Amino acid sequence: MGFLSVLGMAQRLVKERVSAGDAVIDATCGNGVDARFLAELVGPRGAVYAFDVQEEALARTRERAGGDAAGPLLLVHASHAEMDGHVAEAHRGRIAAAMFNLGYLPGADQAVITEPASTLAALEAAVALLRPGGVVTAVLYPGHPGGREEADAVSAWAASLPQAAGQAMLYRMVQKAEAPYLIAIEKRKA
């Protein structure tokens, strides 16, 4: 049968914590796979904040998630580091999940990548926006230029997260140093 892929494990962790009507975040919408998955989970009464710095990613996400009639999809042309300024007051401290799929947009300019500084700021913001028991998933890609530095920075950040704030886990195929891997943070319950 085999193990779940890192993307499959991220979805599993999110699915266990998200219900219809919830608010969620796709911090790096890319091709729209996570945004569509999240929109299906929260349904028409929920909200999906989908961030990307590239217009092409937002267009791909709009198309994959159902065009302009996507219902809960709120496309935001901004860095994930700016998410705090775009999440409605009613959703602060109530976000059920935030998904990060780091690296670059497949099929686009591979020089445009997520960067450690903005990613760490975004992760901090995401944890602060979560409700108790909510989850942040971050899929890391150490195999591309700049990816190893970002993966190392995110790993160090997660390892130093105070246990009172949340618990962190690592899901990785240990025999493949360049393979993508997952870090997940579950916010502590009050």
JSON list of C-alpha atoms in Angstrom, two decimals:
[
{"chain": "A", "resi": 1, "resn": "MET", "atom": "CA", "xyz": [0.00, 0.00, 0.00]},
{"chain": "A", "resi": 2, "resn": "GLY", "atom": "CA", "xyz": [2.79, 2.47, 0.79]},
{"chain": "A", "resi": 3, "resn": "PHE", "atom": "CA", "xyz": [2.92, 5.63, 2.86]},
{"chain": "A", "resi": 4, "resn": "LEU", "atom": "CA", "xyz": [0.93, 8.76, 2.11]},
{"chain": "A", "resi": 5, "resn": "SER", "atom": "CA", "xyz": [2.74, 11.40, 0.08]},
{"chain": "A", "resi": 6, "resn": "VAL", "atom": "CA", "xyz": [3.63, 14.58, 1.95]},
{"chain": "A", "resi": 7, "resn": "LEU", "atom": "CA", "xyz": [0.74, 16.35, 0.19]},
{"chain": "A", "resi": 8, "resn": "GLY", "atom": "CA", "xyz": [-1.61, 13.51, 1.12]},
{"chain": "A", "resi": 9, "resn": "MET", "atom": "CA", "xyz": [-0.52, 13.68, 4.76]},
{"chain": "A", "resi": 10, "resn": "ALA", "atom": "CA", "xyz": [-1.00, 17.47, 4.82]},
{"chain": "A", "resi": 11, "resn": "GLN", "atom": "CA", "xyz": [-4.53, 17.03, 3.47]},
{"chain": "A", "resi": 12, "resn": "ARG", "atom": "CA", "xyz": [-5.27, 14.31, 6.00]},
{"chain": "A", "resi": 13, "resn": "LEU", "atom": "CA", "xyz": [-4.19, 16.50, 8.92]},
{"chain": "A", "resi": 14, "resn": "VAL", "atom": "CA", "xyz": [-6.30, 19.38, 7.62]},
{"chain": "A", "resi": 15, "resn": "LYS", "atom": "CA", "xyz": [-9.36, 17.24, 6.88]},
{"chain": "A", "resi": 16, "resn": "GLU", "atom": "CA", "xyz": [-9.37, 15.99, 10.48]},
{"chain": "A", "resi": 17, "resn": "ARG", "atom": "CA", "xyz": [-9.72, 19.56, 11.76]},
{"chain": "A", "resi": 18, "resn": "VAL", "atom": "CA", "xyz": [-11.86, 21.43, 9.21]},
{"chain": "A", "resi": 19, "resn": "SER", "atom": "CA", "xyz": [-15.66, 21.42, 8.99]},
{"chain": "A", "resi": 20, "resn": "ALA", "atom": "CA", "xyz": [-18.25, 23.02, 6.76]},
{"chain": "A", "resi": 21, "resn": "GLY", "atom": "CA", "xyz": [-18.53, 26.73, 7.47]},
{"chain": "A", "resi": 22, "resn": "ASP", "atom": "CA", "xyz": [-14.95, 27.14, 8.74]},
{"chain": "A", "resi": 23, "resn": "ALA", "atom": "CA", "xyz": [-12.43, 29.76, 7.61]},
{"chain": "A", "resi": 24, "resn": "VAL", "atom": "CA", "xyz": [-9.10, 28.49, 6.23]},
{"chain": "A", "resi": 25, "resn": "ILE", "atom": "CA", "xyz": [-6.00, 29.81, 4.47]},
{"chain": "A", "resi": 26, "resn": "ASP", "atom": "CA", "xyz": [-4.08, 28.68, 1.40]},
{"chain": "A", "resi": 27, "resn": "ALA", "atom": "CA", "xyz": [-0.90, 30.68, 2.00]},
{"chain": "A", "resi": 28, "resn": "THR", "atom": "CA", "xyz": [0.64, 29.90, -1.41]},
{"chain": "A", "resi": 29, "resn": "CYS", "atom": "CA", "xyz": [-2.14, 29.09, -3.85]},
{"chain": "A", "resi": 30, "resn": "GLY", "atom": "CA", "xyz": [0.05, 28.19, -6.86]},
{"chain": "A", "resi": 31, "resn": "ASN", "atom": "CA", "xyz": [-1.98, 25.93, -9.14]},
{"chain": "A", "resi": 32, "resn": "GLY", "atom": "CA", "xyz": [-5.02, 25.98, -6.85]},
{"chain": "A", "resi": 33, "resn": "VAL", "atom": "CA", "xyz": [-4.92, 22.37, -5.66]},
{"chain": "A", "resi": 34, "resn": "ASP", "atom": "CA", "xyz": [-4.95, 23.23, -1.95]},
{"chain": "A", "resi": 35, "resn": "ALA", "atom": "CA", "xyz": [-7.48, 26.05, -2.46]},
{"chain": "A", "resi": 36, "resn": "ARG", "atom": "CA", "xyz": [-9.90, 23.69, -4.19]},
{"chain": "A", "resi": 37, "resn": "PHE", "atom": "CA", "xyz": [-9.41, 21.04, -1.48]},
{"chain": "A", "resi": 38, "resn": "LEU", "atom": "CA", "xyz": [-10.07, 23.65, 1.22]},
{"chain": "A", "resi": 39, "resn": "ALA", "atom": "CA", "xyz": [-13.11, 25.09, -0.58]},
{"chain": "A", "resi": 40, "resn": "GLU", "atom": "CA", "xyz": [-14.64, 21.62, -0.80]},
{"chain": "A", "resi": 41, "resn": "LEU", "atom": "CA", "xyz": [-14.09, 21.11, 2.95]},
{"chain": "A", "resi": 42, "resn": "VAL", "atom": "CA", "xyz": [-15.60, 24.43, 4.10]},
{"chain": "A", "resi": 43, "resn": "GLY", "atom": "CA", "xyz": [-18.45, 24.51, 1.58]},
{"chain": "A", "resi": 44, "resn": "PRO", "atom": "CA", "xyz": [-20.41, 27.60, 0.51]},
{"chain": "A", "resi": 45, "resn": "ARG", "atom": "CA", "xyz": [-20.77, 28.94, 4.07]},
{"chain": "A", "resi": 46, "resn": "GLY", "atom": "CA", "xyz": [-17.00, 28.86, 4.71]},
{"chain": "A", "resi": 47, "resn": "ALA", "atom": "CA", "xyz": [-14.15, 31.11, 3.65]},
{"chain": "A", "resi": 48, "resn": "VAL", "atom": "CA", "xyz": [-10.87, 30.27, 1.88]},
{"chain": "A", "resi": 49, "resn": "TYR", "atom": "CA", "xyz": [-8.23, 33.01, 1.83]},
{"chain": "A", "resi": 50, "resn": "ALA", "atom": "CA", "xyz": [-5.85, 32.16, -1.04]},
{"chain": "A", "resi": 51, "resn": "PHE", "atom": "CA", "xyz": [-2.62, 34.18, -1.28]},
{"chain": "A", "resi": 52, "resn": "ASP", "atom": "CA", "xyz": [-0.02, 34.47, -4.02]},
{"chain": "A", "resi": 53, "resn": "VAL", "atom": "CA", "xyz": [2.32, 37.15, -5.36]},
{"chain": "A", "resi": 54, "resn": "GLN", "atom": "CA", "xyz": [1.87, 35.98, -8.96]},
{"chain": "A", "resi": 55, "resn": "GLU", "atom": "CA", "xyz": [-1.23, 36.89, -10.97]},
{"chain": "A", "resi": 56, "resn": "GLU", "atom": "CA", "xyz": [-0.77, 33.68, -12.95]},
{"chain": "A", "resi": 57, "resn": "ALA", "atom": "CA", "xyz": [-1.16, 31.63, -9.76]},
{"chain": "A", "resi": 58, "resn": "LEU", "atom": "CA", "xyz": [-4.35, 33.47, -8.84]},
{"chain": "A", "resi": 59, "resn": "ALA", "atom": "CA", "xyz": [-5.76, 32.86, -12.34]},
{"chain": "A", "resi": 60, "resn": "ARG", "atom": "CA", "xyz": [-4.91, 29.16, -12.16]},
{"chain": "A", "resi": 61, "resn": "THR", "atom": "CA", "xyz": [-6.50, 28.94, -8.72]},
{"chain": "A", "resi": 62, "resn": "ARG", "atom": "CA", "xyz": [-9.67, 30.71, -9.89]},
{"chain": "A", "resi": 63, "resn": "GLU", "atom": "CA", "xyz": [-9.95, 28.28, -12.79]},
{"chain": "A", "resi": 64, "resn": "ARG", "atom": "CA", "xyz": [-9.29, 25.13, -10.75]},
{"chain": "A", "resi": 65, "resn": "ALA", "atom": "CA", "xyz": [-11.56, 26.13, -7.89]},
{"chain": "A", "resi": 66, "resn": "GLY", "atom": "CA", "xyz": [-14.55, 26.86, -10.08]},
{"chain": "A", "resi": 67, "resn": "GLY", "atom": "CA", "xyz": [-14.11, 30.20, -11.79]},
{"chain": "A", "resi": 68, "resn": "ASP", "atom": "CA", "xyz": [-15.69, 33.36, -10.41]},
{"chain": "A", "resi": 69, "resn": "ALA", "atom": "CA", "xyz": [-18.49, 31.36, -8.79]},
{"chain": "A", "resi": 70, "resn": "ALA", "atom": "CA", "xyz": [-16.12, 29.68, -6.36]},
{"chain": "A", "resi": 71, "resn": "GLY", "atom": "CA", "xyz": [-18.21, 30.75, -3.38]},
{"chain": "A", "resi": 72, "resn": "PRO", "atom": "CA", "xyz": [-15.91, 30.77, -0.37]},
{"chain": "A", "resi": 73, "resn": "LEU", "atom": "CA", "xyz": [-12.72, 31.58, -2.33]},
{"chain": "A", "resi": 74, "resn": "LEU", "atom": "CA", "xyz": [-11.14, 34.96, -1.54]},
{"chain": "A", "resi": 75, "resn": "LEU", "atom": "CA", "xyz": [-8.16, 35.49, -3.85]},
{"chain": "A", "resi": 76, "resn": "VAL", "atom": "CA", "xyz": [-5.53, 37.85, -2.45]},
{"chain": "A", "resi": 77, "resn": "HIS", "atom": "CA", "xyz": [-2.74, 39.22, -4.66]},
{"chain": "A", "resi": 78, "resn": "ALA", "atom": "CA", "xyz": [-0.21, 39.63, -1.85]},
{"chain": "A", "resi": 79, "resn": "SER", "atom": "CA", "xyz": [2.63, 37.85, -0.10]},
{"chain": "A", "resi": 80, "resn": "HIS", "atom": "CA", "xyz": [1.69, 35.25, 2.46]},
{"chain": "A", "resi": 81, "resn": "ALA", "atom": "CA", "xyz": [3.69, 37.39, 4.90]},
{"chain": "A", "resi": 82, "resn": "GLU", "atom": "CA", "xyz": [0.88, 39.97, 4.62]},
{"chain": "A", "resi": 83, "resn": "MET", "atom": "CA", "xyz": [-1.95, 37.56, 5.48]},
{"chain": "A", "resi": 84, "resn": "ASP", "atom": "CA", "xyz": [-2.67, 39.19, 8.84]},
{"chain": "A", "resi": 85, "resn": "GLY", "atom": "CA", "xyz": [-3.79, 42.35, 7.06]},
{"chain": "A", "resi": 86, "resn": "HIS", "atom": "CA", "xyz": [-6.23, 40.50, 4.80]},
{"chain": "A", "resi": 87, "resn": "VAL", "atom": "CA", "xyz": [-8.06, 38.16, 7.18]},
{"chain": "A", "resi": 88, "resn": "ALA", "atom": "CA", "xyz": [-11.40, 39.54, 8.38]},
{"chain": "A", "resi": 89, "resn": "GLU", "atom": "CA", "xyz": [-11.73, 40.44, 12.03]},
{"chain": "A", "resi": 90, "resn": "ALA", "atom": "CA", "xyz": [-14.46, 37.80, 12.43]},
{"chain": "A", "resi": 91, "resn": "HIS", "atom": "CA", "xyz": [-11.96, 35.08, 11.43]},
{"chain": "A", "resi": 92, "resn": "ARG", "atom": "CA", "xyz": [-9.02, 36.13, 13.63]},
{"chain": "A", "resi": 93, "resn": "GLY", "atom": "CA", "xyz": [-8.31, 33.40, 16.15]},
{"chain": "A", "resi": 94, "resn": "ARG", "atom": "CA", "xyz": [-10.86, 31.21, 14.36]},
{"chain": "A", "resi": 95, "resn": "ILE", "atom": "CA", "xyz": [-8.90, 29.91, 11.36]},
{"chain": "A", "resi": 96, "resn": "ALA", "atom": "CA", "xyz": [-9.20, 26.10, 11.29]},
{"chain": "A", "resi": 97, "resn": "ALA", "atom": "CA", "xyz": [-6.19, 25.43, 9.02]},
{"chain": "A", "resi": 98, "resn": "ALA", "atom": "CA", "xyz": [-3.51, 27.13, 6.95]},
{"chain": "A", "resi": 99, "resn": "MET", "atom": "CA", "xyz": [-1.71, 25.27, 4.17]},
{"chain": "A", "resi": 100, "resn": "PHE", "atom": "CA", "xyz": [1.68, 26.25, 2.75]},
{"chain": "A", "resi": 101, "resn": "ASN", "atom": "CA", "xyz": [3.11, 24.58, -0.36]},
{"chain": "A", "resi": 102, "resn": "LEU", "atom": "CA", "xyz": [6.46, 26.32, -0.67]},
{"chain": "A", "resi": 103, "resn": "GLY", "atom": "CA", "xyz": [8.95, 26.70, -3.52]},
{"chain": "A", "resi": 104, "resn": "TYR", "atom": "CA", "xyz": [7.97, 27.96, -6.98]},
{"chain": "A", "resi": 105, "resn": "LEU", "atom": "CA", "xyz": [4.97, 27.88, -9.28]},
{"chain": "A", "resi": 106, "resn": "PRO", "atom": "CA", "xyz": [5.31, 24.85, -11.58]},
{"chain": "A", "resi": 107, "resn": "GLY", "atom": "CA", "xyz": [5.47, 25.86, -15.23]},
{"chain": "A", "resi": 108, "resn": "ALA", "atom": "CA", "xyz": [6.36, 29.49, -14.40]},
{"chain": "A", "resi": 109, "resn": "ASP", "atom": "CA", "xyz": [9.57, 31.39, -13.71]},
{"chain": "A", "resi": 110, "resn": "GLN", "atom": "CA", "xyz": [11.52, 29.20, -11.26]},
{"chain": "A", "resi": 111, "resn": "ALA", "atom": "CA", "xyz": [13.50, 32.23, -10.12]},
{"chain": "A", "resi": 112, "resn": "VAL", "atom": "CA", "xyz": [10.35, 33.44, -8.32]},
{"chain": "A", "resi": 113, "resn": "ILE", "atom": "CA", "xyz": [10.40, 31.37, -5.13]},
{"chain": "A", "resi": 114, "resn": "THR", "atom": "CA", "xyz": [9.16, 31.65, -1.59]},
{"chain": "A", "resi": 115, "resn": "GLU", "atom": "CA", "xyz": [11.84, 33.12, 0.67]},
{"chain": "A", "resi": 116, "resn": "PRO", "atom": "CA", "xyz": [12.79, 32.24, 4.26]},
{"chain": "A", "resi": 117, "resn": "ALA", "atom": "CA", "xyz": [12.11, 35.70, 5.75]},
{"chain": "A", "resi": 118, "resn": "SER", "atom": "CA", "xyz": [8.60, 36.08, 4.30]},
{"chain": "A", "resi": 119, "resn": "THR", "atom": "CA", "xyz": [7.75, 32.44, 4.95]},
{"chain": "A", "resi": 120, "resn": "LEU", "atom": "CA", "xyz": [8.73, 32.66, 8.62]},
{"chain": "A", "resi": 121, "resn": "ALA", "atom": "CA", "xyz": [6.69, 35.85, 9.02]},
{"chain": "A", "resi": 122, "resn": "ALA", "atom": "CA", "xyz": [3.73, 34.11, 7.35]},
{"chain": "A", "resi": 123, "resn": "LEU", "atom": "CA", "xyz": [4.03, 31.04, 9.58]},
{"chain": "A", "resi": 124, "resn": "GLU", "atom": "CA", "xyz": [4.04, 33.26, 12.68]},
{"chain": "A", "resi": 125, "resn": "ALA", "atom": "CA", "xyz": [0.95, 35.07, 11.40]},
{"chain": "A", "resi": 126, "resn": "ALA", "atom": "CA", "xyz": [-0.81, 31.80, 10.54]},
{"chain": "A", "resi": 127, "resn": "VAL", "atom": "CA", "xyz": [-0.26, 30.34, 14.01]},
{"chain": "A", "resi": 128, "resn": "ALA", "atom": "CA", "xyz": [-1.57, 33.56, 15.59]},
{"chain": "A", "resi": 129, "resn": "LEU", "atom": "CA", "xyz": [-4.70, 33.43, 13.39]},
{"chain": "A", "resi": 130, "resn": "LEU", "atom": "CA", "xyz": [-5.47, 29.77, 14.21]},
{"chain": "A", "resi": 131, "resn": "ARG", "atom": "CA", "xyz": [-8.12, 28.67, 16.64]},
{"chain": "A", "resi": 132, "resn": "PRO", "atom": "CA", "xyz": [-7.03, 26.29, 19.42]},
{"chain": "A", "resi": 133, "resn": "GLY", "atom": "CA", "xyz": [-6.64, 22.84, 17.85]},
{"chain": "A", "resi": 134, "resn": "GLY", "atom": "CA", "xyz": [-6.17, 24.33, 14.37]},
{"chain": "A", "resi": 135, "resn": "VAL", "atom": "CA", "xyz": [-3.30, 23.23, 12.15]},
{"chain": "A", "resi": 136, "resn": "VAL", "atom": "CA", "xyz": [-0.67, 24.76, 9.88]},
{"chain": "A", "resi": 137, "resn": "THR", "atom": "CA", "xyz": [0.89, 22.49, 7.26]},
{"chain": "A", "resi": 138, "resn": "ALA", "atom": "CA", "xyz": [4.04, 23.44, 5.36]},
{"chain": "A", "resi": 139, "resn": "VAL", "atom": "CA", "xyz": [5.33, 21.29, 2.50]},
{"chain": "A", "resi": 140, "resn": "LEU", "atom": "CA", "xyz": [9.02, 22.05, 1.95]},
{"chain": "A", "resi": 141, "resn": "TYR", "atom": "CA", "xyz": [11.07, 21.42, -1.18]},
{"chain": "A", "resi": 142, "resn": "PRO", "atom": "CA", "xyz": [14.83, 21.28, -0.42]},
{"chain": "A", "resi": 143, "resn": "GLY", "atom": "CA", "xyz": [15.76, 20.09, -3.93]},
{"chain": "A", "resi": 144, "resn": "HIS", "atom": "CA", "xyz": [15.57, 23.39, -5.86]},
{"chain": "A", "resi": 145, "resn": "PRO", "atom": "CA", "xyz": [17.88, 26.43, -5.66]},
{"chain": "A", "resi": 146, "resn": "GLY", "atom": "CA", "xyz": [16.96, 28.29, -2.46]},
{"chain": "A", "resi": 147, "resn": "GLY", "atom": "CA", "xyz": [14.79, 25.44, -1.23]},
{"chain": "A", "resi": 148, "resn": "ARG", "atom": "CA", "xyz": [17.33, 23.96, 1.19]},
{"chain": "A", "resi": 149, "resn": "GLU", "atom": "CA", "xyz": [17.79, 27.33, 2.92]},
{"chain": "A", "resi": 150, "resn": "GLU", "atom": "CA", "xyz": [14.06, 27.82, 3.30]},
{"chain": "A", "resi": 151, "resn": "ALA", "atom": "CA", "xyz": [13.52, 24.25, 4.51]},
{"chain": "A", "resi": 152, "resn": "ASP", "atom": "CA", "xyz": [16.29, 24.62, 7.08]},
{"chain": "A", "resi": 153, "resn": "ALA", "atom": "CA", "xyz": [14.87, 27.94, 8.32]},
{"chain": "A", "resi": 154, "resn": "VAL", "atom": "CA", "xyz": [11.32, 26.54, 8.65]},
{"chain": "A", "resi": 155, "resn": "SER", "atom": "CA", "xyz": [12.61, 23.41, 10.40]},
{"chain": "A", "resi": 156, "resn": "ALA", "atom": "CA", "xyz": [14.60, 25.51, 12.89]},
{"chain": "A", "resi": 157, "resn": "TRP", "atom": "CA", "xyz": [11.57, 27.75, 13.49]},
{"chain": "A", "resi": 158, "resn": "ALA", "atom": "CA", "xyz": [9.28, 24.78, 14.14]},
{"chain": "A", "resi": 159, "resn": "ALA", "atom": "CA", "xyz": [11.82, 23.12, 16.45]},
{"chain": "A", "resi": 160, "resn": "SER", "atom": "CA", "xyz": [12.07, 26.32, 18.52]},
{"chain": "A", "resi": 161, "resn": "LEU", "atom": "CA", "xyz": [8.30, 26.88, 18.77]},
{"chain": "A", "resi": 162, "resn": "PRO", "atom": "CA", "xyz": [7.39, 26.94, 22.47]},
{"chain": "A", "resi": 163, "resn": "GLN", "atom": "CA", "xyz": [5.35, 23.89, 23.41]},
{"chain": "A", "resi": 164, "resn": "ALA", "atom": "CA", "xyz": [2.84, 26.17, 25.12]},
{"chain": "A", "resi": 165, "resn": "ALA", "atom": "CA", "xyz": [2.05, 27.64, 21.68]},
{"chain": "A", "resi": 166, "resn": "GLY", "atom": "CA", "xyz": [1.73, 24.39, 19.78]},
{"chain": "A", "resi": 167, "resn": "GLN", "atom": "CA", "xyz": [3.20, 21.06, 18.92]},
{"chain": "A", "resi": 168, "resn": "ALA", "atom": "CA", "xyz": [5.21, 20.45, 15.78]},
{"chain": "A", "resi": 169, "resn": "MET", "atom": "CA", "xyz": [5.64, 17.28, 13.73]},
{"chain": "A", "resi": 170, "resn": "LEU", "atom": "CA", "xyz": [7.86, 16.26, 10.85]},
{"chain": "A", "resi": 171, "resn": "TYR", "atom": "CA", "xyz": [6.80, 13.81, 8.11]},
{"chain": "A", "resi": 172, "resn": "ARG", "atom": "CA", "xyz": [9.67, 12.82, 5.85]},
{"chain": "A", "resi": 173, "resn": "MET", "atom": "CA", "xyz": [11.08, 9.98, 3.79]},
{"chain": "A", "resi": 174, "resn": "VAL", "atom": "CA", "xyz": [14.46, 9.75, 5.53]},
{"chain": "A", "resi": 175, "resn": "GLN", "atom": "CA", "xyz": [16.26, 7.89, 2.73]},
{"chain": "A", "resi": 176, "resn": "LYS", "atom": "CA", "xyz": [15.77, 10.76, 0.26]},
{"chain": "A", "resi": 177, "resn": "ALA", "atom": "CA", "xyz": [17.52, 13.93, 1.44]},
{"chain": "A", "resi": 178, "resn": "GLU", "atom": "CA", "xyz": [16.21, 16.05, -1.47]},
{"chain": "A", "resi": 179, "resn": "ALA", "atom": "CA", "xyz": [12.61, 14.80, -1.31]},
{"chain": "A", "resi": 180, "resn": "PRO", "atom": "CA", "xyz": [9.84, 17.17, -0.21]},
{"chain": "A", "resi": 181, "resn": "TYR", "atom": "CA", "xyz": [8.77, 16.90, 3.41]},
{"chain": "A", "resi": 182, "resn": "LEU", "atom": "CA", "xyz": [6.04, 18.18, 5.70]},
{"chain": "A", "resi": 183, "resn": "ILE", "atom": "CA", "xyz": [6.10, 20.16, 8.90]},
{"chain": "A", "resi": 184, "resn": "ALA", "atom": "CA", "xyz": [2.80, 20.58, 10.71]},
{"chain": "A", "resi": 185, "resn": "ILE", "atom": "CA", "xyz": [1.94, 22.71, 13.74]},
{"chain": "A", "resi": 186, "resn": "GLU", "atom": "CA", "xyz": [-1.14, 22.13, 15.87]},
{"chain": "A", "resi": 187, "resn": "LYS", "atom": "CA", "xyz": [-2.05, 25.13, 18.01]},
{"chain": "A", "resi": 188, "resn": "ARG", "atom": "CA", "xyz": [-2.46, 24.28, 21.67]},
{"chain": "A", "resi": 189, "resn": "LYS", "atom": "CA", "xyz": [-5.97, 24.19, 22.99]},
{"chain": "A", "resi": 190, "resn": "ALA", "atom": "CA", "xyz": [-6.74, 26.87, 25.56]}
]
